Amino acid sequence: MHRLPCIKLRRFPNIFQNFRVVPIDIVFPRVWKRYVDDVFAIVEERHLEQTLELLNTRHPTIKFTVEQEVDKKLPFLDLIISRKPDNSLKFGIYRKPTSTDRYITSDSNHCGAQKQAAFHSMAHRLVSVPMEKDEYMIEKEKIKKAAKLNGYDEDFVEKIIRTHERKQHKREVTTLQPEKENLERISMPFYAKVTNRIKNALKRHGYHVTHKSENRLRDLLCNAKNKIPSNEKSGIYKIECQDCAAVYIGQTRRKFKVRLKVHKKAVANKRANESSVASHAISLQHNVDWDNAKILKNIRKSSQLNAWESMHIMTSEQPLMNEDDAPILSPLFHLTKLKL
Ligand SMILES: [Zn+2]
């Protein structure tokens, strides 16, 4: 007969004895997706009040309200999210009940790209939202219907949808980006019968034509913003030398033309101690290029002047007339020159 070996049991010290048990009264939502000020969350119904209360105690000015699903459906941004019997989620496109499906109509005097824009965005949404086949088909029909309502034929919208389906397919199979043609952009007003011909001709020469809305009645009648001439602005300015590559970079809180006058006076009166520009011109007998003196960066907040001046000084590719260092000496300014 075997005797069982004798074992000695040892009681381990309770490693948890020093921990205080914290009651877990914070309930974490199962899902928490935020876009700007809208949050989609999945919270157990019995914890809803508690969660809302907790959120509303975080900051006095941030108050949350809650909108619960109705008939297992909840709109979020431009999606309608519904809960399937197995509790998985199904996505569809949500349109506000007040949506009229009115876009730029086909007979409107806009260029093609502007007319297509709304349908491109709908087609992009169609292919990028993970919809089920039936929802996909319903949404596709809705887009076609909207196109028809605005006077476009079926080809117009099908072509746009096909383009997006192709793009989406490419995104799914590769992360490589197609090489973009580097076309120079030029902008011109749109005149239905003329522009397209000019556009095609220019494209052959490597130019891409874009349109801005011009000659609108509003633009002709009112000019709400009177443009401030640049010599009336304040900010960072540059003065060049006519006889060498040196430049002066400075800041002004006053109008640029007032500051420029100070430099001019110092040069005229040969007072080198009053301005680095005068000092350069007098000591080397160089002429200052007053006509090309200009504002490099218009700045309205005086608290930003030192930083912008320092950045322009430290990243200047031309030699400087400045006798003083930049007001802020930080190697970080060199990073702004890095092209990643
Ligand atoms: Zn010079």
mmCIF file of C-alpha atoms and ligand atoms in Angstrom:
data_model
loop_
_atom_site.group_PDB
_atom_site.id
_atom_site.type_symbol
_atom_site.label_atom_id
_atom_site.label_comp_id
_atom_site.label_asym_id
_atom_site.label_seq_id
_atom_site.Cartn_x
_atom_site.Cartn_y
_atom_site.Cartn_z
ATOM 1 C CA MET A 1 0.000 0.000 0.000
ATOM 2 C CA HIS A 2 1.161 3.394 -0.868
ATOM 3 C CA ARG A 3 1.117 6.050 1.620
ATOM 4 C CA LEU A 4 0.166 9.390 0.398
ATOM 5 C CA PRO A 5 3.004 11.862 0.641
ATOM 6 C CA CYS A 6 2.507 14.355 3.266
ATOM 7 C CA ILE A 7 2.280 17.891 2.038
ATOM 8 C CA LYS A 8 2.487 21.008 3.940
ATOM 9 C CA LEU A 9 -0.013 23.695 3.140
ATOM 10 C CA ARG A 10 1.112 27.180 3.427
ATOM 11 C CA ARG A 11 -1.069 30.162 3.627
ATOM 12 C CA PHE A 12 0.142 32.909 1.346
ATOM 13 C CA PRO A 13 -0.119 36.360 2.716
ATOM 14 C CA ASN A 14 -3.065 38.069 1.192
ATOM 15 C CA ILE A 15 -1.503 40.364 -1.359
ATOM 16 C CA PHE A 16 -4.769 42.235 -1.753
ATOM 17 C CA GLN A 17 -5.090 43.144 1.882
ATOM 18 C CA ASN A 18 -3.613 46.592 1.339
ATOM 19 C CA PHE A 19 -5.973 47.514 -1.460
ATOM 20 C CA ARG A 20 -9.127 49.306 -0.744
ATOM 21 C CA VAL A 21 -11.964 48.066 -2.816
ATOM 22 C CA VAL A 22 -13.217 50.878 -4.941
ATOM 23 C CA PRO A 23 -16.875 50.538 -5.748
ATOM 24 C CA ILE A 24 -17.254 50.587 -9.487
ATOM 25 C CA ASP A 25 -20.001 53.064 -10.069
ATOM 26 C CA ILE A 26 -18.678 54.236 -13.390
ATOM 27 C CA VAL A 27 -20.316 52.370 -16.193
ATOM 28 C CA PHE A 28 -18.428 52.387 -19.423
ATOM 29 C CA PRO A 29 -20.430 52.476 -22.617
ATOM 30 C CA ARG A 30 -19.886 49.483 -24.882
ATOM 31 C CA VAL A 31 -19.383 51.773 -27.875
ATOM 32 C CA TRP A 32 -18.411 55.433 -27.902
ATOM 33 C CA LYS A 33 -17.964 57.172 -31.231
ATOM 34 C CA ARG A 34 -17.738 60.937 -31.341
ATOM 35 C CA TYR A 35 -17.869 63.366 -34.241
ATOM 36 C CA VAL A 36 -17.490 67.023 -33.164
ATOM 37 C CA ASP A 37 -20.383 67.410 -30.698
ATOM 38 C CA ASP A 38 -22.347 64.298 -31.558
ATOM 39 C CA VAL A 39 -21.698 61.008 -29.855
ATOM 40 C CA PHE A 40 -22.981 57.618 -30.809
ATOM 41 C CA ALA A 41 -22.883 55.362 -27.781
ATOM 42 C CA ILE A 42 -24.201 52.003 -26.717
ATOM 43 C CA VAL A 43 -25.162 52.003 -23.053
ATOM 44 C CA GLU A 44 -27.226 49.502 -21.117
ATOM 45 C CA GLU A 45 -30.669 50.927 -20.619
ATOM 46 C CA ARG A 46 -30.547 50.626 -16.836
ATOM 47 C CA HIS A 47 -27.302 52.650 -16.774
ATOM 48 C CA LEU A 48 -28.507 55.405 -19.051
ATOM 49 C CA GLU A 49 -29.483 57.957 -16.396
ATOM 50 C CA GLN A 50 -26.308 57.306 -14.451
ATOM 51 C CA THR A 51 -24.098 57.705 -17.529
ATOM 52 C CA LEU A 52 -25.784 60.950 -18.517
ATOM 53 C CA GLU A 53 -25.439 62.276 -15.010
ATOM 54 C CA LEU A 54 -21.766 61.404 -14.933
ATOM 55 C CA LEU A 55 -21.143 63.109 -18.281
ATOM 56 C CA ASN A 56 -22.929 66.240 -17.161
ATOM 57 C CA THR A 57 -20.780 66.615 -14.083
ATOM 58 C CA ARG A 58 -17.556 66.800 -16.080
ATOM 59 C CA HIS A 59 -17.695 70.470 -16.984
ATOM 60 C CA PRO A 60 -20.183 73.183 -16.019
ATOM 61 C CA THR A 61 -20.626 74.447 -19.576
ATOM 62 C CA ILE A 62 -20.856 71.068 -21.295
ATOM 63 C CA LYS A 63 -24.302 69.580 -21.115
ATOM 64 C CA PHE A 64 -25.313 66.387 -22.852
ATOM 65 C CA THR A 65 -28.782 65.458 -23.936
ATOM 66 C CA VAL A 66 -29.776 62.004 -25.000
ATOM 67 C CA GLU A 67 -31.749 60.706 -27.925
ATOM 68 C CA GLN A 68 -32.737 57.067 -27.715
ATOM 69 C CA GLU A 69 -33.477 54.627 -30.488
ATOM 70 C CA VAL A 70 -37.036 54.472 -31.719
ATOM 71 C CA ASP A 71 -38.215 51.198 -33.283
ATOM 72 C CA LYS A 72 -34.597 49.987 -33.037
ATOM 73 C CA LYS A 73 -33.472 52.860 -35.231
ATOM 74 C CA LEU A 74 -31.387 55.925 -34.480
ATOM 75 C CA PRO A 75 -30.138 58.607 -36.860
ATOM 76 C CA PHE A 76 -26.525 59.710 -36.324
ATOM 77 C CA LEU A 77 -25.009 62.424 -38.555
ATOM 78 C CA ASP A 78 -26.135 61.431 -42.030
ATOM 79 C CA LEU A 79 -26.581 57.764 -41.173
ATOM 80 C CA ILE A 80 -29.526 55.814 -39.943
ATOM 81 C CA ILE A 81 -28.316 53.049 -37.672
ATOM 82 C CA SER A 82 -30.667 50.180 -36.941
ATOM 83 C CA ARG A 83 -30.357 47.210 -34.645
ATOM 84 C CA LYS A 84 -30.874 43.788 -36.161
ATOM 85 C CA PRO A 85 -32.528 40.894 -34.241
ATOM 86 C CA ASP A 86 -29.068 39.509 -33.390
ATOM 87 C CA ASN A 87 -28.114 42.967 -31.988
ATOM 88 C CA SER A 88 -25.613 43.707 -34.733
ATOM 89 C CA LEU A 89 -25.871 47.078 -36.433
ATOM 90 C CA LYS A 90 -27.068 47.950 -39.871
ATOM 91 C CA PHE A 91 -26.275 51.245 -41.607
ATOM 92 C CA GLY A 92 -28.295 53.251 -44.040
ATOM 93 C CA ILE A 93 -28.333 56.831 -45.285
ATOM 94 C CA TYR A 94 -30.415 59.257 -43.296
ATOM 95 C CA ARG A 95 -32.144 62.170 -44.959
ATOM 96 C CA LYS A 96 -33.913 64.788 -42.962
ATOM 97 C CA PRO A 97 -37.680 64.626 -43.400
ATOM 98 C CA THR A 98 -37.458 68.182 -44.750
ATOM 99 C CA SER A 99 -34.921 67.288 -47.472
ATOM 100 C CA THR A 100 -36.259 68.342 -50.871
ATOM 101 C CA ASP A 101 -33.556 66.741 -53.058
ATOM 102 C CA ARG A 102 -33.076 70.042 -54.843
ATOM 103 C CA TYR A 103 -29.586 70.577 -56.250
ATOM 104 C CA ILE A 104 -28.179 72.681 -59.097
ATOM 105 C CA THR A 105 -30.495 71.806 -61.972
ATOM 106 C CA SER A 106 -29.152 70.580 -65.313
ATOM 107 C CA ASP A 107 -30.322 73.691 -67.170
ATOM 108 C CA SER A 108 -28.511 76.036 -64.810
ATOM 109 C CA ASN A 109 -25.600 78.063 -66.117
ATOM 110 C CA HIS A 110 -22.950 76.377 -63.976
ATOM 111 C CA CYS A 111 -19.894 74.476 -65.108
ATOM 112 C CA GLY A 112 -20.108 70.685 -65.173
ATOM 113 C CA ALA A 113 -17.972 70.102 -62.096
ATOM 114 C CA GLN A 114 -20.238 72.250 -59.945
ATOM 115 C CA LYS A 115 -23.336 70.468 -61.197
ATOM 116 C CA GLN A 116 -21.777 67.079 -60.505
ATOM 117 C CA ALA A 117 -20.501 67.986 -57.037
ATOM 118 C CA ALA A 118 -23.644 67.083 -55.067
ATOM 119 C CA PHE A 119 -23.920 63.729 -56.842
ATOM 120 C CA HIS A 120 -20.231 62.987 -56.329
ATOM 121 C CA SER A 121 -20.679 63.489 -52.618
ATOM 122 C CA MET A 122 -23.776 61.242 -52.564
ATOM 123 C CA ALA A 123 -21.992 58.575 -54.599
ATOM 124 C CA HIS A 124 -18.966 58.773 -52.316
ATOM 125 C CA ARG A 125 -21.207 58.255 -49.303
ATOM 126 C CA LEU A 126 -22.956 55.399 -51.048
ATOM 127 C CA VAL A 127 -19.747 53.437 -51.560
ATOM 128 C CA SER A 128 -18.040 54.289 -48.285
ATOM 129 C CA VAL A 129 -20.818 53.507 -45.798
ATOM 130 C CA PRO A 130 -20.877 49.767 -45.030
ATOM 131 C CA MET A 131 -24.410 49.102 -46.213
ATOM 132 C CA GLU A 132 -26.074 45.817 -46.908
ATOM 133 C CA LYS A 133 -26.998 44.959 -50.444
ATOM 134 C CA ASP A 134 -30.671 45.973 -50.132
ATOM 135 C CA GLU A 135 -29.877 49.281 -48.415
ATOM 136 C CA TYR A 136 -27.249 49.932 -51.067
ATOM 137 C CA MET A 137 -29.740 49.425 -53.869
ATOM 138 C CA ILE A 138 -32.342 51.617 -52.146
ATOM 139 C CA GLU A 139 -29.848 54.439 -51.734
ATOM 140 C CA LYS A 140 -28.644 54.078 -55.323
ATOM 141 C CA GLU A 141 -32.224 54.431 -56.533
ATOM 142 C CA LYS A 142 -32.707 57.502 -54.365
ATOM 143 C CA ILE A 143 -29.656 59.155 -55.929
ATOM 144 C CA LYS A 144 -30.966 58.359 -59.396
ATOM 145 C CA LYS A 145 -34.345 59.768 -58.481
ATOM 146 C CA ALA A 146 -32.773 62.967 -57.193
ATOM 147 C CA ALA A 147 -30.817 63.298 -60.440
ATOM 148 C CA LYS A 148 -33.976 62.877 -62.487
ATOM 149 C CA LEU A 149 -35.815 65.417 -60.368
ATOM 150 C CA ASN A 150 -33.110 67.949 -61.151
ATOM 151 C CA GLY A 151 -33.206 67.269 -64.874
ATOM 152 C CA TYR A 152 -30.269 64.903 -65.359
ATOM 153 C CA ASP A 153 -30.483 61.685 -67.356
ATOM 154 C CA GLU A 154 -29.648 58.306 -65.914
ATOM 155 C CA ASP A 155 -26.274 58.109 -67.695
ATOM 156 C CA PHE A 156 -25.075 61.216 -65.916
ATOM 157 C CA VAL A 157 -25.537 59.782 -62.455
ATOM 158 C CA GLU A 158 -24.611 56.188 -63.291
ATOM 159 C CA LYS A 159 -21.268 57.336 -64.608
ATOM 160 C CA ILE A 160 -20.576 59.168 -61.356
ATOM 161 C CA ILE A 161 -21.572 56.166 -59.232
ATOM 162 C CA ARG A 162 -19.438 53.817 -61.348
ATOM 163 C CA THR A 163 -16.412 56.089 -60.878
ATOM 164 C CA HIS A 164 -16.838 55.904 -57.114
ATOM 165 C CA GLU A 165 -17.410 52.156 -57.113
ATOM 166 C CA ARG A 166 -14.181 51.725 -59.075
ATOM 167 C CA LYS A 167 -12.276 54.012 -56.712
ATOM 168 C CA GLN A 168 -13.634 52.181 -53.682
ATOM 169 C CA HIS A 169 -12.652 48.837 -55.182
ATOM 170 C CA LYS A 170 -9.129 50.140 -55.729
ATOM 171 C CA ARG A 171 -8.956 51.354 -52.135
ATOM 172 C CA GLU A 172 -9.950 47.894 -50.956
ATOM 173 C CA VAL A 173 -7.242 46.095 -52.884
ATOM 174 C CA THR A 174 -4.310 48.476 -52.563
ATOM 175 C CA THR A 175 -3.075 51.335 -50.421
ATOM 176 C CA LEU A 176 -0.961 52.700 -53.241
ATOM 177 C CA GLN A 177 -2.018 56.132 -54.383
ATOM 178 C CA PRO A 178 -2.364 56.760 -58.074
ATOM 179 C CA GLU A 179 0.231 59.182 -59.345
ATOM 180 C CA LYS A 180 -1.382 62.531 -59.776
ATOM 181 C CA GLU A 181 -0.820 64.584 -62.849
ATOM 182 C CA ASN A 182 0.853 67.763 -61.804
ATOM 183 C CA LEU A 183 -1.253 70.276 -63.646
ATOM 184 C CA GLU A 184 -0.900 73.995 -63.208
ATOM 185 C CA ARG A 185 -4.206 75.491 -62.098
ATOM 186 C CA ILE A 186 -5.677 78.576 -63.630
ATOM 187 C CA SER A 187 -8.962 80.182 -62.808
ATOM 188 C CA MET A 188 -11.333 81.822 -65.258
ATOM 189 C CA PRO A 189 -14.977 82.823 -65.297
ATOM 190 C CA PHE A 190 -17.443 80.337 -66.719
ATOM 191 C CA TYR A 191 -19.269 81.028 -69.973
ATOM 192 C CA ALA A 192 -21.133 77.914 -71.036
ATOM 193 C CA LYS A 193 -20.302 77.891 -74.737
ATOM 194 C CA VAL A 194 -16.739 79.115 -74.691
ATOM 195 C CA THR A 195 -15.093 77.805 -71.574
ATOM 196 C CA ASN A 196 -15.122 74.089 -72.341
ATOM 197 C CA ARG A 197 -13.211 74.606 -75.565
ATOM 198 C CA ILE A 198 -10.610 76.763 -73.874
ATOM 199 C CA LYS A 199 -10.436 74.215 -71.080
ATOM 200 C CA ASN A 200 -9.662 71.339 -73.450
ATOM 201 C CA ALA A 201 -7.097 73.359 -75.366
ATOM 202 C CA LEU A 202 -5.313 74.384 -72.176
ATOM 203 C CA LYS A 203 -5.385 70.852 -70.788
ATOM 204 C CA ARG A 204 -3.222 69.711 -73.683
ATOM 205 C CA HIS A 205 -0.647 72.213 -72.524
ATOM 206 C CA GLY A 206 -0.720 71.064 -68.910
ATOM 207 C CA TYR A 207 -3.163 73.558 -67.397
ATOM 208 C CA HIS A 208 -6.180 72.721 -65.307
ATOM 209 C CA VAL A 209 -8.972 75.273 -65.504
ATOM 210 C CA THR A 210 -11.116 75.959 -62.462
ATOM 211 C CA HIS A 211 -14.012 78.368 -62.255
ATOM 212 C CA LYS A 212 -14.832 80.968 -59.749
ATOM 213 C CA SER A 213 -18.213 82.574 -59.632
ATOM 214 C CA GLU A 214 -17.628 85.994 -61.051
ATOM 215 C CA ASN A 215 -19.713 88.891 -62.163
ATOM 216 C CA ARG A 216 -22.397 88.036 -59.700
ATOM 217 C CA LEU A 217 -24.841 90.811 -59.045
ATOM 218 C CA ARG A 218 -23.913 90.788 -55.384
ATOM 219 C CA ASP A 219 -20.241 91.297 -56.158
ATOM 220 C CA LEU A 220 -21.042 94.133 -58.527
ATOM 221 C CA LEU A 221 -23.343 95.932 -56.133
ATOM 222 C CA CYS A 222 -21.672 95.633 -52.807
ATOM 223 C CA ASN A 223 -18.147 95.567 -51.624
ATOM 224 C CA ALA A 224 -18.517 94.875 -47.942
ATOM 225 C CA LYS A 225 -14.812 94.505 -47.421
ATOM 226 C CA ASN A 226 -12.709 97.376 -48.593
ATOM 227 C CA LYS A 227 -9.282 95.960 -49.170
ATOM 228 C CA ILE A 228 -6.563 97.512 -47.074
ATOM 229 C CA PRO A 229 -3.560 98.379 -49.232
ATOM 230 C CA SER A 230 -0.539 96.403 -48.053
ATOM 231 C CA ASN A 231 1.441 99.469 -47.004
ATOM 232 C CA GLU A 232 -1.344 100.284 -44.545
ATOM 233 C CA LYS A 233 -1.045 96.898 -42.857
ATOM 234 C CA SER A 234 1.051 95.878 -39.889
ATOM 235 C CA GLY A 235 3.129 92.758 -39.470
ATOM 236 C CA ILE A 236 6.470 91.407 -40.693
ATOM 237 C CA TYR A 237 8.164 93.279 -43.510
ATOM 238 C CA LYS A 238 11.227 92.988 -45.691
ATOM 239 C CA ILE A 239 13.506 95.664 -47.133
ATOM 240 C CA GLU A 240 16.074 94.699 -49.779
ATOM 241 C CA CYS A 241 19.374 96.233 -50.811
ATOM 242 C CA GLN A 242 19.899 97.314 -54.409
ATOM 243 C CA ASP A 243 23.609 96.574 -54.387
ATOM 244 C CA CYS A 244 23.875 93.260 -52.586
ATOM 245 C CA ALA A 245 21.741 90.299 -51.549
ATOM 246 C CA ALA A 246 21.200 91.523 -47.990
ATOM 247 C CA VAL A 247 17.681 92.024 -46.655
ATOM 248 C CA TYR A 248 16.250 93.525 -43.521
ATOM 249 C CA ILE A 249 13.405 91.703 -41.794
ATOM 250 C CA GLY A 250 11.486 93.599 -39.168
ATOM 251 C CA GLN A 251 8.158 93.889 -37.419
ATOM 252 C CA THR A 252 5.792 96.798 -37.158
ATOM 253 C CA ARG A 253 2.732 97.361 -35.002
ATOM 254 C CA ARG A 254 1.946 100.492 -36.926
ATOM 255 C CA LYS A 255 1.125 100.792 -40.592
ATOM 256 C CA PHE A 256 4.003 99.573 -42.733
ATOM 257 C CA LYS A 257 4.285 102.911 -44.561
ATOM 258 C CA VAL A 258 4.837 104.714 -41.247
ATOM 259 C CA ARG A 259 7.609 102.301 -40.249
ATOM 260 C CA LEU A 260 9.182 102.566 -43.686
ATOM 261 C CA LYS A 261 9.343 106.354 -43.306
ATOM 262 C CA VAL A 262 11.414 105.929 -40.130
ATOM 263 C CA HIS A 263 13.971 103.809 -42.023
ATOM 264 C CA LYS A 264 14.032 106.286 -44.915
ATOM 265 C CA LYS A 265 14.633 109.210 -42.580
ATOM 266 C CA ALA A 266 17.457 107.386 -40.803
ATOM 267 C CA VAL A 267 19.150 106.694 -44.142
ATOM 268 C CA ALA A 268 18.610 110.242 -45.434
ATOM 269 C CA ASN A 269 19.936 111.787 -42.249
ATOM 270 C CA LYS A 270 22.797 109.295 -42.052
ATOM 271 C CA ARG A 271 21.824 108.140 -38.582
ATOM 272 C CA ALA A 272 23.198 104.596 -38.563
ATOM 273 C CA ASN A 273 22.273 103.938 -34.942
ATOM 274 C CA GLU A 274 18.576 104.412 -35.616
ATOM 275 C CA SER A 275 18.076 101.570 -38.065
ATOM 276 C CA SER A 276 19.930 98.483 -39.254
ATOM 277 C CA VAL A 277 18.933 99.414 -42.788
ATOM 278 C CA ALA A 278 20.573 102.826 -42.414
ATOM 279 C CA SER A 279 23.619 101.239 -40.834
ATOM 280 C CA HIS A 280 24.001 98.858 -43.814
ATOM 281 C CA ALA A 281 23.440 101.582 -46.416
ATOM 282 C CA ILE A 282 25.787 104.068 -44.774
ATOM 283 C CA SER A 283 28.661 101.737 -43.861
ATOM 284 C CA LEU A 284 28.766 100.001 -47.268
ATOM 285 C CA GLN A 285 27.511 102.943 -49.308
ATOM 286 C CA HIS A 286 24.748 100.757 -50.717
ATOM 287 C CA ASN A 287 21.371 101.924 -51.995
ATOM 288 C CA VAL A 288 18.192 100.641 -50.429
ATOM 289 C CA ASP A 289 15.523 99.215 -52.736
ATOM 290 C CA TRP A 290 12.629 101.177 -51.228
ATOM 291 C CA ASP A 291 10.228 100.383 -54.065
ATOM 292 C CA ASN A 292 10.325 96.652 -53.390
ATOM 293 C CA ALA A 293 9.977 96.905 -49.632
ATOM 294 C CA LYS A 294 6.950 94.858 -48.657
ATOM 295 C CA ILE A 295 4.855 93.175 -45.994
ATOM 296 C CA LEU A 296 5.777 89.465 -45.790
ATOM 297 C CA LYS A 297 3.053 88.542 -43.351
ATOM 298 C CA ASN A 298 0.141 90.625 -42.237
ATOM 299 C CA ILE A 299 -0.361 90.230 -38.493
ATOM 300 C CA ARG A 300 -3.132 91.808 -36.491
ATOM 301 C CA LYS A 301 -2.364 90.313 -33.102
ATOM 302 C CA SER A 302 0.670 92.027 -31.631
ATOM 303 C CA SER A 303 1.323 89.020 -29.381
ATOM 304 C CA GLN A 304 2.276 87.067 -32.513
ATOM 305 C CA LEU A 305 4.747 89.596 -33.903
ATOM 306 C CA ASN A 306 7.877 88.301 -32.158
ATOM 307 C CA ALA A 307 7.249 84.709 -33.159
ATOM 308 C CA TRP A 308 6.597 85.498 -36.812
ATOM 309 C CA GLU A 309 9.538 87.891 -37.022
ATOM 310 C CA SER A 310 11.847 85.288 -35.497
ATOM 311 C CA MET A 311 10.652 82.640 -37.885
ATOM 312 C CA HIS A 312 11.236 84.847 -40.910
ATOM 313 C CA ILE A 313 14.657 85.919 -39.640
ATOM 314 C CA MET A 314 15.850 82.426 -38.755
ATOM 315 C CA THR A 315 14.659 80.848 -41.961
ATOM 316 C CA SER A 316 15.761 83.635 -44.304
ATOM 317 C CA GLU A 317 17.784 82.339 -47.212
ATOM 318 C CA GLN A 318 19.227 85.768 -47.880
ATOM 319 C CA PRO A 319 21.938 87.358 -45.700
ATOM 320 C CA LEU A 320 20.508 89.805 -43.203
ATOM 321 C CA MET A 321 21.166 93.466 -42.510
ATOM 322 C CA ASN A 322 19.650 92.967 -39.065
ATOM 323 C CA GLU A 323 22.154 93.830 -36.365
ATOM 324 C CA ASP A 324 20.083 92.393 -33.531
ATOM 325 C CA ASP A 325 19.171 88.768 -33.051
ATOM 326 C CA ALA A 326 15.675 87.514 -33.586
ATOM 327 C CA PRO A 327 13.517 88.187 -30.500
ATOM 328 C CA ILE A 328 12.934 84.477 -29.979
ATOM 329 C CA LEU A 329 15.914 82.199 -30.513
ATOM 330 C CA SER A 330 14.493 78.757 -30.862
ATOM 331 C CA PRO A 331 15.922 76.030 -33.093
ATOM 332 C CA LEU A 332 12.330 74.925 -33.603
ATOM 333 C CA PHE A 333 11.858 77.641 -36.224
ATOM 334 C CA HIS A 334 14.181 75.689 -38.508
ATOM 335 C CA LEU A 335 11.639 72.899 -38.542
ATOM 336 C CA THR A 336 9.280 75.102 -40.505
ATOM 337 C CA LYS A 337 11.695 74.813 -43.402
ATOM 338 C CA LEU A 338 11.625 71.029 -43.400
ATOM 339 C CA LYS A 339 9.743 69.547 -46.268
ATOM 340 C CA LEU A 340 8.473 66.161 -45.243
HETATM 341 ZN ZN ZN B 1 23.831 95.980 -49.554
#
